[in-house]
Every structure is written in structure tokens, then in C-alpha cells.
Tab-separated table of C-alpha atoms in Angstrom:
chain	number	residue	atom	x	y	z
F	1	MET	CA	89.282	-21.797	11.108
F	2	SER	CA	88.741	-21.203	14.810
F	3	LYS	CA	87.912	-24.024	17.162
F	4	LEU	CA	84.601	-22.338	17.962
F	5	LYS	CA	83.560	-22.353	14.284
F	6	ILE	CA	84.582	-25.979	13.892
F	7	PHE	CA	82.553	-26.876	16.978
F	8	GLY	CA	79.550	-24.999	15.568
F	9	ILE	CA	79.769	-26.799	12.224
F	10	VAL	CA	80.046	-30.169	13.954
F	11	CYS	CA	76.964	-29.376	16.085
F	12	ILE	CA	74.945	-28.300	13.053
F	13	ALA	CA	76.015	-31.405	11.136
F	14	PHE	CA	75.026	-33.584	14.079
F	15	ILE	CA	71.610	-31.932	14.324
F	16	VAL	CA	70.997	-32.348	10.578
F	17	LEU	CA	72.035	-36.002	10.667
F	18	ALA	CA	69.849	-36.620	13.716
F	19	ALA	CA	66.883	-34.989	11.965
F	20	ILE	CA	67.436	-37.117	8.852
F	21	ALA	CA	67.756	-40.270	10.960
F	22	GLY	CA	64.588	-39.335	12.865
F	23	PHE	CA	62.675	-38.785	9.624
F	24	ILE	CA	63.828	-42.125	8.219
F	25	PHE	CA	62.921	-43.901	11.466
F	26	TYR	CA	59.458	-42.360	11.523
F	27	PHE	CA	58.612	-42.690	7.834
F	28	PHE	CA	59.954	-46.177	7.199
F	29	TYR	CA	59.463	-47.846	10.607
F	30	LEU	CA	57.138	-46.033	13.018
F	31	LYS	CA	54.525	-44.672	10.601
F	32	PRO	CA	53.716	-48.122	9.107
F	33	LEU	CA	53.224	-49.426	12.654
F	34	LEU	CA	50.807	-46.590	13.467
F	35	ASP	CA	48.813	-46.892	10.250
F	36	ILE	CA	45.593	-48.895	10.582
F	37	LYS	CA	43.970	-50.435	7.521
F	38	PRO	CA	40.150	-50.520	7.362
F	39	ALA	CA	38.640	-53.801	8.453
F	40	ILE	CA	35.722	-55.715	6.951
F	41	ASN	CA	32.651	-55.125	9.119
F	42	GLN	CA	30.917	-58.369	10.033
F	43	LEU	CA	29.461	-57.105	13.311
F	44	LYS	CA	25.940	-58.313	14.019
F	45	SER	CA	23.150	-56.260	15.540
F	46	THR	CA	21.313	-57.472	18.624
F	47	GLU	CA	18.025	-56.596	20.286
F	48	TYR	CA	19.700	-53.608	21.972
F	49	PHE	CA	22.743	-52.862	19.772
F	50	ASP	CA	21.064	-51.667	16.580
F	51	GLN	CA	22.658	-50.985	13.201
F	52	SER	CA	23.488	-47.384	14.041
F	53	MET	CA	25.453	-48.487	17.113
F	54	ILE	CA	27.169	-51.212	15.087
F	55	ASP	CA	28.209	-48.652	12.490
F	56	THR	CA	29.585	-46.437	15.267
F	57	LEU	CA	31.649	-49.307	16.649
F	58	SER	CA	33.044	-50.041	13.195
F	59	LYS	CA	33.768	-46.355	12.524
F	60	TYR	CA	35.844	-45.874	15.658
F	61	GLY	CA	37.305	-49.360	15.534
F	62	ASN	CA	38.806	-48.552	12.148
F	63	LYS	CA	40.593	-45.582	13.730
F	64	MET	CA	42.334	-47.466	16.528
F	65	MET	CA	42.011	-51.273	16.453
F	66	LYS	CA	44.687	-53.488	14.976
F	67	ASN	CA	44.454	-57.252	14.564
F	68	GLN	CA	44.423	-59.246	17.833
F	69	THR	CA	42.524	-56.504	19.685
F	70	SER	CA	39.043	-56.454	21.169
F	71	LEU	CA	36.477	-54.228	22.848
F	72	SER	CA	34.301	-55.443	25.708
F	73	ILE	CA	31.305	-53.163	26.233
F	74	ALA	CA	28.544	-52.883	28.808
F	75	ILE	CA	25.692	-50.393	28.631
F	76	ILE	CA	23.425	-49.774	31.591
F	77	ASP	CA	20.024	-48.445	30.533
F	78	ASN	CA	16.982	-48.210	32.807
F	79	GLY	CA	18.501	-50.657	35.280
F	80	HIS	CA	19.249	-53.279	32.620
F	81	VAL	CA	22.732	-54.271	31.483
F	82	TYR	CA	23.495	-54.993	27.826
F	83	TYR	CA	26.800	-56.506	26.697
F	84	TYR	CA	28.575	-56.434	23.355
F	85	GLY	CA	31.987	-57.607	22.207
F	86	VAL	CA	34.067	-56.616	19.182
F	87	GLU	CA	37.122	-58.489	17.952
F	88	ARG	CA	39.449	-57.610	15.089
F	89	LYS	CA	41.162	-60.614	13.561
F	90	ASN	CA	42.436	-61.102	10.009
F	91	ASP	CA	41.367	-57.526	9.185
F	92	THR	CA	37.752	-58.333	10.012
F	93	PHE	CA	35.497	-57.046	12.794
F	94	SER	CA	33.451	-59.834	14.377
F	95	THR	CA	30.943	-59.966	17.205
F	96	ILE	CA	32.112	-62.011	20.192
F	97	SER	CA	30.813	-62.800	23.657
F	98	ASN	CA	33.497	-61.394	25.960
F	99	SER	CA	31.691	-59.871	28.953
F	100	ARG	CA	33.751	-62.089	31.272
F	101	TYR	CA	37.107	-61.386	29.648
F	102	CYS	CA	39.431	-59.559	32.029
F	103	TYR	CA	41.443	-56.446	31.116
F	104	GLN	CA	43.515	-53.967	33.082
F	105	ILE	CA	41.370	-50.871	33.657
F	106	GLY	CA	44.259	-48.455	34.313
F	107	SER	CA	43.353	-45.155	35.928
F	108	ILE	CA	39.696	-46.032	36.456
F	109	SER	CA	41.266	-47.724	39.494
F	110	LYS	CA	41.473	-44.215	40.990
F	111	VAL	CA	37.680	-44.157	41.337
F	112	PHE	CA	37.873	-47.344	43.420
F	113	THR	CA	40.563	-45.801	45.606
F	114	SER	CA	38.435	-42.745	46.290
F	115	THR	CA	35.431	-44.981	46.965
F	116	ILE	CA	37.327	-46.505	49.874
F	117	LEU	CA	38.163	-42.997	51.067
F	118	ALA	CA	34.469	-42.078	50.926
F	119	GLU	CA	33.611	-45.201	52.939
F	120	LEU	CA	36.021	-44.170	55.692
F	121	VAL	CA	34.603	-40.638	55.650
F	122	VAL	CA	31.010	-41.866	55.886
F	123	ASN	CA	32.087	-44.128	58.763
F	124	LYS	CA	33.588	-41.020	60.425
F	125	GLU	CA	37.052	-42.570	60.535
F	126	ILE	CA	38.649	-39.884	58.337
F	127	ASN	CA	38.103	-36.152	57.883
F	128	LEU	CA	38.770	-35.142	54.266
F	129	ASP	CA	40.387	-31.857	55.256
F	130	ASN	CA	42.836	-33.383	57.735
F	131	SER	CA	46.441	-34.114	56.891
F	132	ILE	CA	47.273	-37.758	56.287
F	133	ASP	CA	50.143	-37.712	58.793
F	134	ASP	CA	47.539	-37.447	61.549
F	135	TYR	CA	46.521	-41.013	60.641
F	136	ILE	CA	49.408	-42.991	59.171
F	137	GLY	CA	51.709	-43.185	62.200
F	138	PHE	CA	54.683	-41.165	60.926
F	139	HIS	CA	55.583	-37.747	59.486
F	140	LEU	CA	56.289	-37.170	55.811
F	141	ASN	CA	59.614	-35.834	54.537
F	142	LYS	CA	60.253	-32.290	55.851
F	143	ASN	CA	56.954	-32.500	57.727
F	144	LEU	CA	55.007	-32.107	54.467
F	145	LYS	CA	51.259	-31.721	54.966
F	146	LEU	CA	48.898	-33.394	52.505
F	147	THR	CA	45.153	-33.733	53.038
F	148	TRP	CA	43.015	-36.654	51.980
F	149	LYS	CA	40.912	-34.386	49.765
F	150	GLU	CA	43.949	-32.908	47.978
F	151	LEU	CA	45.277	-36.358	47.146
F	152	SER	CA	41.905	-37.473	45.807
F	153	ASN	CA	41.094	-34.439	43.643
F	154	HIS	CA	44.645	-33.893	42.336
F	155	THR	CA	45.432	-30.637	44.133
F	156	SER	CA	48.185	-32.042	46.367
F	157	GLY	CA	50.996	-30.342	44.465
F	158	LEU	CA	52.684	-33.707	43.927
F	159	PRO	CA	54.133	-34.385	40.464
F	160	SER	CA	52.481	-36.968	38.250
F	161	LEU	CA	55.283	-39.438	38.977
F	162	PRO	CA	58.333	-39.510	41.273
F	163	ASN	CA	61.298	-37.557	39.978
F	164	GLU	CA	63.349	-40.711	39.598
F	165	ASN	CA	60.616	-42.412	37.527
F	166	LEU	CA	62.251	-41.708	34.153
F	167	ILE	CA	65.464	-43.527	35.035
F	168	ALA	CA	63.573	-46.453	36.554
F	169	SER	CA	61.247	-46.629	33.538
F	170	LEU	CA	64.133	-46.698	31.097
F	171	SER	CA	65.718	-49.544	33.029
F	172	ASP	CA	62.565	-51.636	32.529
F	173	ALA	CA	60.485	-49.966	29.824
F	174	ASP	CA	58.238	-53.015	29.397
F	175	ASN	CA	57.237	-52.975	33.075
F	176	PRO	CA	58.009	-49.443	34.316
F	177	TYR	CA	56.394	-49.630	37.776
F	178	VAL	CA	57.743	-52.985	38.885
F	179	LYS	CA	60.487	-51.443	41.069
F	180	TYR	CA	58.023	-49.284	42.998
F	181	ASP	CA	57.010	-51.673	45.757
F	182	THR	CA	55.662	-50.824	49.221
F	183	LYS	CA	59.195	-50.866	50.688
F	184	TRP	CA	60.164	-48.156	48.211
F	185	LEU	CA	57.051	-46.153	49.059
F	186	ASP	CA	57.721	-46.287	52.791
F	187	SER	CA	61.210	-44.867	52.264
F	188	TYR	CA	59.978	-42.327	49.721
F	189	LEU	CA	57.320	-40.901	52.042
F	190	LYS	CA	59.751	-40.537	54.929
F	191	ASN	CA	62.804	-39.298	53.053
F	192	ASN	CA	62.063	-37.969	49.560
F	193	ILE	CA	58.496	-36.854	48.930
F	194	GLU	CA	58.077	-33.157	48.161
F	195	GLN	CA	55.640	-30.894	46.346
F	196	ASP	CA	56.316	-29.344	42.972
F	197	ALA	CA	56.487	-25.622	43.713
F	198	SER	CA	55.334	-24.754	40.186
F	199	LEU	CA	52.032	-26.525	40.786
F	200	ASN	CA	51.273	-24.457	43.892
F	201	LYS	CA	48.492	-26.889	44.816
F	202	LYS	CA	46.628	-26.250	41.577
F	203	HIS	CA	44.690	-29.055	39.939
F	204	SER	CA	47.323	-31.288	38.358
F	205	TYR	CA	46.651	-34.951	37.609
F	206	SER	CA	48.938	-37.112	39.731
F	207	ASN	CA	49.378	-40.877	39.706
F	208	LEU	CA	51.782	-40.409	42.592
F	209	GLY	CA	49.163	-38.550	44.637
F	210	VAL	CA	46.628	-41.357	44.306
F	211	ALA	CA	49.302	-43.970	45.077
F	212	VAL	CA	50.043	-42.070	48.293
F	213	LEU	CA	46.309	-41.820	49.021
F	214	GLY	CA	45.618	-45.530	48.661
F	215	ASN	CA	48.638	-46.734	50.582
F	216	SER	CA	48.083	-44.144	53.332
F	217	MET	CA	44.619	-45.629	53.936
F	218	GLY	CA	46.386	-48.972	54.252
F	219	TYR	CA	48.794	-47.535	56.823
F	220	PHE	CA	45.849	-46.113	58.749
F	221	LYS	CA	43.827	-49.343	58.717
F	222	LYS	CA	46.948	-51.489	59.248
F	223	GLN	CA	46.269	-53.641	56.215
F	224	SER	CA	47.255	-53.641	52.561
F	225	PHE	CA	45.486	-51.410	50.095
F	226	GLU	CA	44.571	-54.505	48.107
F	227	SER	CA	42.765	-55.998	51.105
F	228	LEU	CA	40.884	-52.721	51.603
F	229	CYS	CA	39.617	-52.957	48.028
F	230	SER	CA	38.530	-56.532	48.566
F	231	GLN	CA	36.724	-55.644	51.789
F	232	TYR	CA	35.030	-52.391	50.814
F	233	ILE	CA	34.377	-52.911	47.091
F	234	PHE	CA	35.074	-56.272	45.443
F	235	SER	CA	33.289	-58.407	48.048
F	236	LYS	CA	30.645	-55.796	48.847
F	237	TYR	CA	29.490	-55.511	45.230
F	238	GLN	CA	30.063	-59.143	44.184
F	239	MET	CA	32.926	-58.254	41.857
F	240	ASN	CA	34.306	-61.763	41.936
F	241	ASN	CA	36.560	-61.450	38.896
F	242	THR	CA	38.216	-58.167	39.833
F	243	PHE	CA	41.739	-58.155	41.249
F	244	PHE	CA	45.180	-56.539	41.168
F	245	TYR	CA	47.531	-57.949	38.585
F	246	GLU	CA	50.435	-60.181	39.582
F	247	PRO	CA	52.322	-62.570	37.274
F	248	LYS	CA	50.400	-65.505	38.786
F	249	HIS	CA	47.241	-64.024	37.210
F	250	LYS	CA	48.644	-63.977	33.676
F	251	GLU	CA	46.277	-66.647	32.352
F	252	LYS	CA	43.250	-64.728	33.643
F	253	VAL	CA	43.983	-61.587	31.635
F	254	ILE	CA	43.397	-61.119	27.909
F	255	PRO	CA	46.852	-60.754	26.315
F	256	SER	CA	47.845	-57.434	24.767
F	257	TYR	CA	50.239	-56.523	21.996
F	258	ASP	CA	52.701	-53.729	21.275
F	259	ILE	CA	52.226	-51.652	18.137
F	260	ASP	CA	54.619	-53.957	16.280
F	261	GLY	CA	52.331	-56.920	17.026
F	262	SER	CA	54.602	-58.571	19.590
F	263	LEU	CA	53.125	-59.933	22.814
F	264	ALA	CA	53.376	-57.276	25.526
F	265	THR	CA	54.297	-57.548	29.184
F	266	ILE	CA	51.383	-56.891	31.534
F	267	TRP	CA	52.320	-54.108	33.905
F	268	GLU	CA	52.720	-54.752	37.624
F	269	LEU	CA	51.764	-51.513	39.364
F	270	LYS	CA	52.906	-52.517	42.887
F	271	ALA	CA	52.710	-49.419	45.144
F	272	PHE	CA	50.906	-47.649	42.295
F	273	ASN	CA	48.032	-50.149	42.375
F	274	PRO	CA	45.694	-47.445	43.773
F	275	ALA	CA	46.380	-45.366	40.654
F	276	GLY	CA	45.992	-48.023	37.979
F	277	GLY	CA	46.513	-51.666	38.932
F	278	ILE	CA	43.017	-53.168	38.839
F	279	VAL	CA	41.967	-55.927	36.423
F	280	SER	CA	38.254	-56.421	35.805
F	281	ASN	CA	35.592	-57.356	33.268
F	282	VAL	CA	32.469	-55.526	32.159
F	283	GLU	CA	30.172	-57.782	34.190
F	284	ASP	CA	31.899	-56.774	37.408
F	285	MET	CA	32.200	-53.148	36.310
F	286	SER	CA	28.434	-53.111	35.734
F	287	GLN	CA	27.935	-54.090	39.382
F	288	PHE	CA	30.051	-51.121	40.407
F	289	ILE	CA	28.116	-48.787	38.098
F	290	LEU	CA	24.752	-49.957	39.438
F	291	ALA	CA	26.013	-49.140	42.942
F	292	GLN	CA	26.973	-45.673	41.694
F	293	LEU	CA	23.398	-45.228	40.448
F	294	ASP	CA	21.922	-46.195	43.817
F	295	SER	CA	20.708	-42.916	45.311
F	296	ASN	CA	20.598	-44.529	48.758
F	297	ASN	CA	24.284	-45.455	48.677
F	298	ARG	CA	25.840	-42.705	50.793
F	299	VAL	CA	29.393	-43.725	49.932
F	300	MET	CA	28.851	-43.506	46.190
F	301	GLN	CA	26.910	-40.270	46.555
F	302	LEU	CA	29.862	-38.745	48.390
F	303	THR	CA	32.287	-39.671	45.591
F	304	GLN	CA	29.999	-37.811	43.177
F	305	THR	CA	29.985	-34.592	45.213
F	306	PRO	CA	32.212	-31.876	43.693
F	307	THR	CA	35.253	-30.949	45.772
F	308	LEU	CA	36.843	-28.713	43.135
F	309	ILE	CA	35.435	-26.622	40.280
F	310	ASN	CA	37.756	-26.523	37.262
F	311	SER	CA	35.391	-24.758	34.884
F	312	GLU	CA	31.717	-24.288	34.116
F	313	LYS	CA	31.711	-27.671	32.394
F	314	GLU	CA	34.070	-29.679	34.621
F	315	SER	CA	34.434	-30.287	38.329
F	316	VAL	CA	36.169	-32.994	40.340
F	317	GLY	CA	34.631	-35.213	42.990
F	318	LEU	CA	36.396	-37.948	44.925
F	319	GLY	CA	38.001	-39.797	42.041
F	320	TRP	CA	35.458	-38.753	39.427
F	321	PHE	CA	35.645	-36.053	36.805
F	322	ILE	CA	32.169	-34.512	36.707
F	323	LEU	CA	31.241	-33.147	33.290
F	324	LYS	CA	28.311	-31.165	31.942
F	325	SER	CA	27.228	-32.754	28.665
F	326	LYS	CA	25.777	-31.023	25.611
F	327	LEU	CA	22.389	-32.196	26.869
F	328	ASN	CA	23.164	-30.303	30.099
F	329	HIS	CA	23.348	-33.595	31.977
F	330	LYS	CA	25.694	-34.359	34.869
F	331	VAL	CA	28.104	-37.068	33.710
F	332	LEU	CA	30.660	-38.917	35.815
F	333	PHE	CA	33.724	-39.805	33.781
F	334	HIS	CA	37.073	-41.518	34.045
F	335	ASN	CA	39.305	-43.332	31.623
F	336	GLY	CA	42.488	-45.342	31.937
F	337	SER	CA	45.366	-47.037	30.183
F	338	THR	CA	48.419	-49.127	30.873
F	339	ILE	CA	49.726	-48.556	27.326
F	340	ASN	CA	48.379	-51.806	25.831
F	341	TYR	CA	45.083	-51.759	27.729
F	342	THR	CA	42.665	-48.851	27.372
F	343	SER	CA	39.384	-48.207	29.179
F	344	SER	CA	36.644	-45.592	29.383
F	345	LEU	CA	33.684	-45.185	31.751
F	346	SER	CA	30.845	-42.650	31.753
F	347	ILE	CA	27.720	-42.446	33.916
F	348	ASP	CA	24.938	-40.006	33.059
F	349	LEU	CA	23.328	-39.249	36.421
F	350	ASP	CA	20.338	-37.481	34.842
F	351	SER	CA	19.308	-40.169	32.352
F	352	ARG	CA	20.702	-42.926	34.611
F	353	LYS	CA	22.508	-44.513	31.693
F	354	ALA	CA	26.131	-45.594	31.625
F	355	ILE	CA	28.800	-47.054	29.376
F	356	VAL	CA	31.996	-48.908	30.161
F	357	ILE	CA	34.445	-50.082	27.517
F	358	LEU	CA	37.484	-52.256	28.291
F	359	SER	CA	40.044	-53.279	25.703
F	360	ASN	CA	43.511	-54.478	24.837
F	361	VAL	CA	43.865	-51.624	22.347
F	362	ASN	CA	47.222	-49.842	22.516
F	363	HIS	CA	46.753	-46.381	24.030
F	364	ILE	CA	49.166	-44.792	21.541
F	365	LEU	CA	46.862	-45.840	18.695
F	366	THR	CA	43.648	-44.462	20.174
F	367	LYS	CA	44.368	-40.739	19.613
F	368	ASN	CA	41.343	-39.808	21.783
F	369	ASN	CA	39.057	-42.029	19.685
F	370	PHE	CA	38.434	-44.362	22.609
F	371	ASP	CA	36.686	-41.731	24.732
F	372	ALA	CA	35.045	-40.333	21.594
F	373	LEU	CA	33.448	-43.759	21.036
F	374	ASN	CA	32.197	-43.790	24.629
F	375	PHE	CA	30.604	-40.349	24.322
F	376	ALA	CA	29.155	-41.115	20.875
F	377	LEU	CA	27.391	-44.176	22.285
F	378	LEU	CA	26.232	-42.261	25.367
F	379	LYS	CA	24.794	-39.473	23.222
F	380	TYR	CA	23.005	-42.008	21.036
F	381	ILE	CA	21.349	-43.923	23.858
F	382	ASN	CA	20.328	-40.618	25.458
F	383	THR	CA	18.553	-39.478	22.304
F	384	ALA	CA	17.590	-42.295	19.938
F	385	LYS	CA	16.753	-44.810	22.676
F	386	ASN	CA	14.573	-42.635	24.895
């Protein structure tokens, strides 16, 4: 038998064995971890959260919530804020008061980043169509030109994450961004950053792009991005329990769990804080939403102005995805996750109603049910509660 045939047989045998091992791993280990048993529904209705809404919470909760998880919900309706909390423990859904519980909000942080950008535009400090290197005090690698608008609406041509992210993530899978500090970013911008030619400045969601956006505003203002958030958003809108996660804040954040039930590490986003590092609660998030609904707030109005049309039903503002609902309403939307924290936010600008849901539900388990819950509640309050 020739060496080539022997090599081919060995390769085929290896592939078959790998497939068998993969099947065994999935069927006997991973699948049981992903399966969610129905929970007993002991949720209680309130003056605002009626039985239909309670049933909706139970329906979607049974699709994605394991024990030790919770949902913290705020609904803004006609200027009033209504809170509701769901906890799953011992295979039972219970109503809890958790409006002050803090969770990582993940990529909803991007809306905050673009809100700062809008503030600087309104103050005539930044022109959206100008390149960032006109402001930050140095040139990017190979004299790359990136505008503020491109970074905010995901048309910068930057990949979602740096090319070396996979290796760094594998070296610390429980905390994959911890190595990306501001020192790394400074070197990356000057020596390594480059556009992905295949994107050709098309709309392509980029955590890296928003990280560059937020930190570039810090370079321009000669202060940290975190201090910009405190100055222009957290303090301005009395968001006193909103912050960027560091290990010293561990006791302030609701713990989260991996799909096997083990206590998870809370991600430190470091230089990627502008893309996903904020921790908040639904009380503070409601303050931010009410500001978004203020028609006299020029900054918030600017974030809601389309800068890119993706389709008839979706455009992009500064940070926001702007959707056309089935009711033909204009809806601002963003969601987020840091694997073991998942969030979803929608604001109907026509009905002036909004929903924010924060949780320690594992993103892998949600399978799009988290946003589906948000939109189901929004549809209900837009129809049944008019």
C-alpha cells in the first residue's frame, strides 16, 4: 500500500473518531447543560404587570433561564416607570424587588459612547465627518483615516475584534479582554490598526471600532473615557449606581454563572469599556431612557438621527439601531451581552414607551429569546395598554 493511501486512511480514521468524540461530548455533556426544564410559575401580578404580561415572562423565562438567574425589568409608559423582577430558584419563578440590582449591560454601552460623541458635536468640538487623527494628537498606523461617524455607525471597515484577539482570548477564556488595556490600545493605534479590505467600509458591527471611538474622545479631551462618561452622562442624569466594572466592584454586581452552574468571572473590558463595560441597574437606565424621550434634549435627539440606511426597516443613528415596527413606529434598539450577562433595550419614539431588561442569564442559552421577550412586551403595552 502506498504511503499516500495510508495517509488518506489515517486522515479519514481521525475525522471519524473526531466526529464520534464530538457527538459523545455534545450528547452526553453539552446538551444536558443547554436543556432547560420548565419552572413552576409563582409570579405575582401587580397594578401594571397584569396576568398576560406575567404569562409572557414565564413563557420566555422557561426558554432561557436556569436556576440562580434573574431578570430586572423597567417599563416606561406615559412618563411613569414601572419595575418588575423575576428570579428562578429551585425550579420556581418568583417575583422579587431587584430594580437596584446591578448587572453588566454589555453592548448597550455603545449607546452611551455615542451619546458623548453627540455631546461634543452639539458643543461644536467635533465634526462627525472629520478624521479622528485631526483631534487625537497622533497619526494612526499607515496614516489610516477613520471618521467619528464611521466608528459610531459601524462603517469604519475595522474588524469586530483585533486580529490577535483569538489567541489572547484562549489564554484567558474566562476574562478575554483583560489584556487589552489603554497601553495596548495606544500601541495598536500607532503600529497595528488596519481596515479589513473585505468590508470595504460597509456596515459591519465592530466592538473594536467603538473601543477606538470612545478612547479617541478621551485622547481629544485629555481625560479617560470613563471620566467622560461620568461627566457627560452618569452625573448629568443622576445615574449614581452606574459604573465600569473593576474587581473592586465585585460585591456591587449580581453574580453570574456559567452553563454548568459554576460561578463565572465578571469580565473586565479595559480599553473595550466603550463597547461593553458598563454596569447599571434598571432605575438608572430609566433615567437615561427618560432623557432619550426628552424632545428638547439636543444631544439625545442627535443620537436618534439616522446616519446610515441599512434597509427599509432598519437604519443606524449614533449608537442606536433604528427599527420600523409592525405598528409602523420608530423604535430605538440595542442589546448587549458579556456571555453571562444579557440585556435588551427598546424605545418606541411614537408611543413614547420603552422597555429595558437586565439579567445574569447566559447569552448562549437565550437563542434570541431575550430580545423576543422585549419586543413581545413592547407590542403588548402598545396595544393592550393604550
